[in-house]
Short mmCIF file of C-alpha atoms and ligand atoms in Angstrom, two decimals:
data_model
loop_
_atom_site.label_atom_id
_atom_site.label_comp_id
_atom_site.label_asym_id
_atom_site.label_seq_id
_atom_site.Cartn_x
_atom_site.Cartn_y
_atom_site.Cartn_z
CA PRO A 1 76.30 111.83 80.89
CA PRO A 2 77.03 109.33 83.68
CA VAL A 3 74.22 107.24 85.15
CA GLY A 4 73.78 107.56 88.91
CA ASP A 5 71.50 108.16 91.84
CA LEU A 6 70.90 111.79 90.77
CA GLY A 7 69.85 110.78 87.25
CA GLY A 8 66.87 112.77 86.00
CA LEU A 9 67.44 115.66 88.45
CA THR A 10 68.64 119.16 87.69
CA VAL A 11 70.91 120.57 90.39
CA LEU A 12 71.60 124.30 90.46
CA ILE A 13 74.76 125.23 92.37
CA THR A 14 76.23 128.66 93.10
CA ALA A 15 79.92 129.06 93.83
CA GLY A 16 82.55 131.67 94.66
CA GLY A 17 82.55 135.05 96.32
CA THR A 18 80.68 137.89 94.68
CA ARG A 19 82.58 141.00 93.59
CA GLU A 20 80.95 144.33 94.34
CA PRO A 21 82.47 147.16 92.27
CA ILE A 22 83.75 150.36 93.87
CA ASP A 23 85.10 151.92 90.67
CA PRO A 24 86.33 150.56 87.30
CA VAL A 25 89.36 148.85 88.86
CA ARG A 26 88.34 147.98 92.43
CA TYR A 27 85.83 145.77 94.16
CA ILE A 28 84.83 144.42 97.57
CA SER A 29 84.89 140.65 97.91
CA ASN A 30 85.61 137.86 100.41
CA ARG A 31 87.87 134.85 100.88
CA SER A 32 85.65 132.29 99.14
CA SER A 33 87.67 130.14 96.73
CA GLY A 34 84.75 128.40 95.00
CA LYS A 35 86.16 124.97 95.92
CA MET A 36 83.07 123.74 97.79
CA GLY A 37 80.69 124.73 94.98
CA TYR A 38 82.91 123.28 92.25
CA SER A 39 83.30 120.04 94.23
CA LEU A 40 79.50 119.83 94.50
CA ALA A 41 79.10 120.48 90.78
CA GLY A 42 81.59 117.75 89.84
CA ALA A 43 80.10 115.25 92.30
CA ALA A 44 76.49 115.93 91.20
CA PHE A 45 77.46 115.54 87.54
CA ASN A 46 79.30 112.27 88.27
CA ARG A 47 76.16 110.97 89.98
CA GLY A 48 74.05 111.60 86.89
CA ALA A 49 72.53 115.04 87.53
CA ARG A 50 72.16 117.79 85.01
CA VAL A 51 74.17 120.58 86.65
CA ILE A 52 73.86 124.36 86.35
CA LEU A 53 76.84 126.09 87.98
CA ILE A 54 76.40 129.81 88.57
CA THR A 55 79.84 131.08 89.47
CA THR A 56 81.82 134.21 90.17
CA PRO A 57 85.39 134.38 88.81
CA THR A 58 87.58 131.81 90.59
CA SER A 59 90.94 130.19 89.85
CA LEU A 60 89.22 126.83 89.27
CA GLU A 61 88.35 125.00 86.06
CA PRO A 62 84.63 124.14 85.95
CA PRO A 63 84.03 120.37 85.89
CA PRO A 64 83.41 119.12 82.34
CA GLY A 65 79.77 118.53 81.44
CA VAL A 66 78.24 121.23 83.64
CA ASP A 67 76.33 124.21 82.29
CA VAL A 68 78.32 127.25 83.48
CA VAL A 69 76.81 130.71 84.00
CA ARG A 70 79.35 133.42 84.86
CA VAL A 71 78.44 136.36 87.09
CA GLU A 72 80.31 138.85 89.26
CA THR A 73 77.99 140.76 91.58
CA ALA A 74 75.28 139.63 93.99
CA LEU A 75 72.69 141.37 91.82
CA GLU A 76 73.89 139.44 88.74
CA MET A 77 73.87 136.20 90.72
CA HIS A 78 70.35 136.97 91.91
CA ASP A 79 69.15 137.46 88.31
CA ALA A 80 70.95 134.35 87.06
CA VAL A 81 69.57 132.15 89.84
CA MET A 82 66.03 133.45 89.36
CA ASN A 83 66.30 132.84 85.60
CA ARG A 84 67.19 129.19 86.12
CA TYR A 85 65.24 128.39 89.31
CA ALA A 86 62.27 126.90 87.46
CA GLU A 87 64.53 124.20 85.97
CA ALA A 88 65.95 123.09 89.31
CA ASP A 89 64.96 120.14 91.48
CA VAL A 90 67.76 120.88 93.93
CA VAL A 91 69.45 124.22 94.68
CA ILE A 92 72.70 124.32 96.64
CA LYS A 93 73.90 127.82 97.50
CA ALA A 94 77.59 127.44 98.23
CA ALA A 95 78.43 130.96 97.02
CA ALA A 96 79.56 133.59 99.51
CA VAL A 97 77.26 136.44 98.54
CA ALA A 98 78.23 139.92 99.73
CA ASP A 99 75.60 141.23 102.13
CA TYR A 100 76.30 144.81 101.00
CA ARG A 101 77.49 146.54 97.81
CA PRO A 102 78.80 150.07 97.31
CA ARG A 103 75.75 152.24 96.78
CA LEU A 104 77.39 153.90 93.79
CA LYS A 105 80.07 152.63 91.43
CA ALA A 106 82.39 155.58 90.64
CA GLU A 107 82.62 156.09 86.91
CA GLN A 108 86.32 156.93 87.09
CA LYS A 109 89.06 155.45 89.25
CA ILE A 110 88.78 157.08 92.69
CA LYS A 111 91.72 159.44 93.34
CA LYS A 112 93.90 159.37 96.41
CA GLU A 113 92.83 162.70 97.95
CA GLY A 114 91.66 162.99 101.56
CA ASP A 115 93.21 161.11 104.50
CA THR A 116 90.03 159.13 104.88
CA LEU A 117 87.51 157.88 102.35
CA THR A 118 83.99 156.79 103.18
CA LEU A 119 82.15 154.23 101.09
CA GLU A 120 78.43 154.02 101.50
CA LEU A 121 77.10 150.47 101.28
CA GLU A 122 73.64 149.30 100.42
CA LYS A 123 72.10 145.93 101.29
CA ASN A 124 72.08 143.22 98.62
CA PRO A 125 69.04 141.00 98.16
CA ASP A 126 69.26 137.68 100.00
CA ILE A 127 69.05 135.25 97.08
CA LEU A 128 68.45 132.19 99.21
CA PHE A 129 65.73 133.91 101.19
CA ASP A 130 63.99 134.81 97.92
CA LEU A 131 64.24 131.18 96.80
CA GLY A 132 62.83 130.00 100.14
CA ILE A 133 59.75 132.20 99.97
CA ASN A 134 59.03 130.95 96.43
CA LYS A 135 59.89 127.31 97.09
CA MET A 136 57.94 124.99 94.81
CA GLU A 137 56.68 121.57 95.84
CA GLY A 138 59.43 119.01 95.35
CA VAL A 139 62.34 121.47 95.34
CA THR A 140 65.16 120.82 97.81
CA LEU A 141 66.98 123.93 99.08
CA VAL A 142 70.42 123.68 100.66
CA GLY A 143 72.30 126.64 102.13
CA PHE A 144 75.76 127.15 103.55
CA ALA A 145 76.69 129.29 106.51
CA ALA A 146 80.13 130.41 107.49
CA GLU A 147 80.09 131.57 111.06
CA THR A 148 82.69 132.92 113.46
CA GLU A 149 80.50 132.76 116.59
CA ASN A 150 77.25 131.21 117.91
CA LEU A 151 77.32 128.69 115.06
CA ILE A 152 74.36 126.57 116.11
CA GLU A 153 71.96 129.33 117.14
CA ASN A 154 72.70 131.33 113.99
CA ALA A 155 72.41 128.25 111.80
CA ARG A 156 69.07 127.13 113.26
CA GLU A 157 67.71 130.63 112.77
CA LYS A 158 68.84 130.63 109.09
CA VAL A 159 67.26 127.26 108.28
CA ARG A 160 63.96 128.57 109.56
CA LYS A 161 64.12 132.09 108.14
CA LYS A 162 65.26 130.97 104.68
CA ASN A 163 62.87 127.95 104.54
CA LEU A 164 65.73 125.50 103.87
CA ASP A 165 65.74 121.71 103.81
CA LEU A 166 69.36 121.59 104.96
CA LEU A 167 72.02 124.05 106.08
CA VAL A 168 75.70 123.17 106.01
CA ALA A 169 77.33 125.29 108.69
CA ASN A 170 80.97 125.66 109.45
CA ASP A 171 83.00 127.60 111.97
CA VAL A 172 85.52 129.34 109.75
CA THR A 173 87.79 130.12 112.70
CA LEU A 174 88.72 126.40 113.05
CA PRO A 175 91.89 125.25 111.26
CA GLY A 176 90.87 123.09 108.28
CA ALA A 177 87.43 124.67 107.94
CA GLY A 178 86.03 127.06 105.44
CA PHE A 179 87.39 129.63 103.05
CA GLY A 180 90.23 128.69 100.74
CA THR A 181 91.05 125.39 102.46
CA ASP A 182 90.80 121.98 100.75
CA THR A 183 88.92 120.59 103.74
CA ASN A 184 85.92 121.50 105.83
CA ILE A 185 84.45 120.70 109.25
CA ALA A 186 80.71 120.96 108.81
CA LYS A 187 77.57 120.59 110.83
CA LEU A 188 74.39 119.61 109.03
CA ILE A 189 71.41 121.51 110.44
CA TYR A 190 67.86 120.37 109.67
CA PRO A 191 64.54 122.25 109.84
CA ASP A 192 63.53 120.36 113.01
CA GLY A 193 66.67 121.77 114.66
CA SER A 194 68.56 118.47 114.69
CA ILE A 195 72.27 118.53 114.03
CA VAL A 196 74.78 116.07 112.60
CA SER A 197 78.42 116.96 113.25
CA LEU A 198 80.74 115.74 110.53
CA PRO A 199 84.47 115.15 110.97
CA LEU A 200 87.14 117.01 108.99
CA MET A 201 86.55 115.99 105.38
CA ASP A 202 88.02 117.02 102.08
CA LYS A 203 85.62 119.10 100.02
CA PRO A 204 84.86 116.43 97.37
CA ALA A 205 84.00 113.92 100.14
CA LEU A 206 81.82 116.51 101.89
CA ALA A 207 80.15 117.26 98.54
CA ASN A 208 79.17 113.60 98.16
CA ARG A 209 77.97 113.47 101.77
CA ILE A 210 75.74 116.51 101.18
CA LEU A 211 74.33 114.89 98.02
CA ASP A 212 73.60 111.71 100.03
CA GLU A 213 71.60 113.90 102.44
CA VAL A 214 69.74 115.53 99.55
CA ILE A 215 68.67 112.11 98.29
CA ALA A 216 67.58 111.06 101.79
CA ILE A 217 65.57 114.28 102.26
CA ARG A 218 63.86 113.82 98.89
CA SER A 219 62.95 110.20 99.58
CA ASN A 220 61.47 111.15 102.99
CA HIS A 221 59.26 113.74 101.29
CA SER A 222 57.88 111.46 98.59
O1 LIG B 1 72.94 134.73 105.87
P1 LIG B 1 74.19 134.07 105.42
O2 LIG B 1 74.98 134.92 104.47
O3 LIG B 1 75.06 133.49 106.48
O4 LIG B 1 73.60 132.81 104.65
C1 LIG B 1 74.41 132.02 103.91
C2 LIG B 1 73.60 131.33 102.85
O5 LIG B 1 72.69 132.25 102.21
C3 LIG B 1 74.49 130.80 101.76
O6 LIG B 1 73.92 129.62 101.25
C4 LIG B 1 74.51 131.96 100.75
O7 LIG B 1 74.79 131.50 99.44
C5 LIG B 1 73.10 132.50 100.88
N1 LIG B 1 73.01 133.96 100.65
C6 LIG B 1 72.35 134.42 99.52
N2 LIG B 1 72.24 135.78 99.29
C7 LIG B 1 72.76 136.66 100.17
C8 LIG B 1 73.43 136.20 101.32
C9 LIG B 1 73.55 134.83 101.52
O8 LIG B 1 71.87 133.61 98.72
N3 LIG B 1 72.64 137.96 99.93
#
């Protein structure tokens, strides 16, 4: 593995949008492409980290050298993350986790019958929140937030509630930001409420910038 400023650290990264099954052939998901998480995984590996990438199905090829764990649903991602949390020095949750899943998965393909169909949804666990409440000394927790309104207020609230060291927030309504794009326009939000606004960056460059912040946060703590 390459030598670099993340040498000796294990970085756990989640990527992609979860898929929540409705029946054997259908699911609910979101527009996450996985690009941000895969960029982070590649960048962390190139800087010497041991990388665990917990990913939903995406159209991307995982970067060589990373340990890949494949999941589909939020519940599977929750289990996979909890299984590997003890190994991690840094956790970066770039995945877009569905907040709700269908309460029941129909055993057979649902038939086209009535004019309307109601799906009952049930809340998924908040993986990052569960990591935050069990945060061990020396672990750095980084979250992402895609917002369409009140970006800063929502982001500050999330950093606090989820006990994060850093939140990368982006307004997904801006052109060039967020889901599916090759670029992002991010704001870095810290636990003290301070904010750094970054310019439009491609996702690999933003990944390296986030890793620079992780190193700075870790050196301030030690
Ligand atoms: O609360 P919100 O979904 O905006 O928070 C986004 C952050 O929380 C992301 O880092 C995402 O991966 C994480 N998250 C999670 N489990 C959920 C929902 C969000 O880990 N159920």
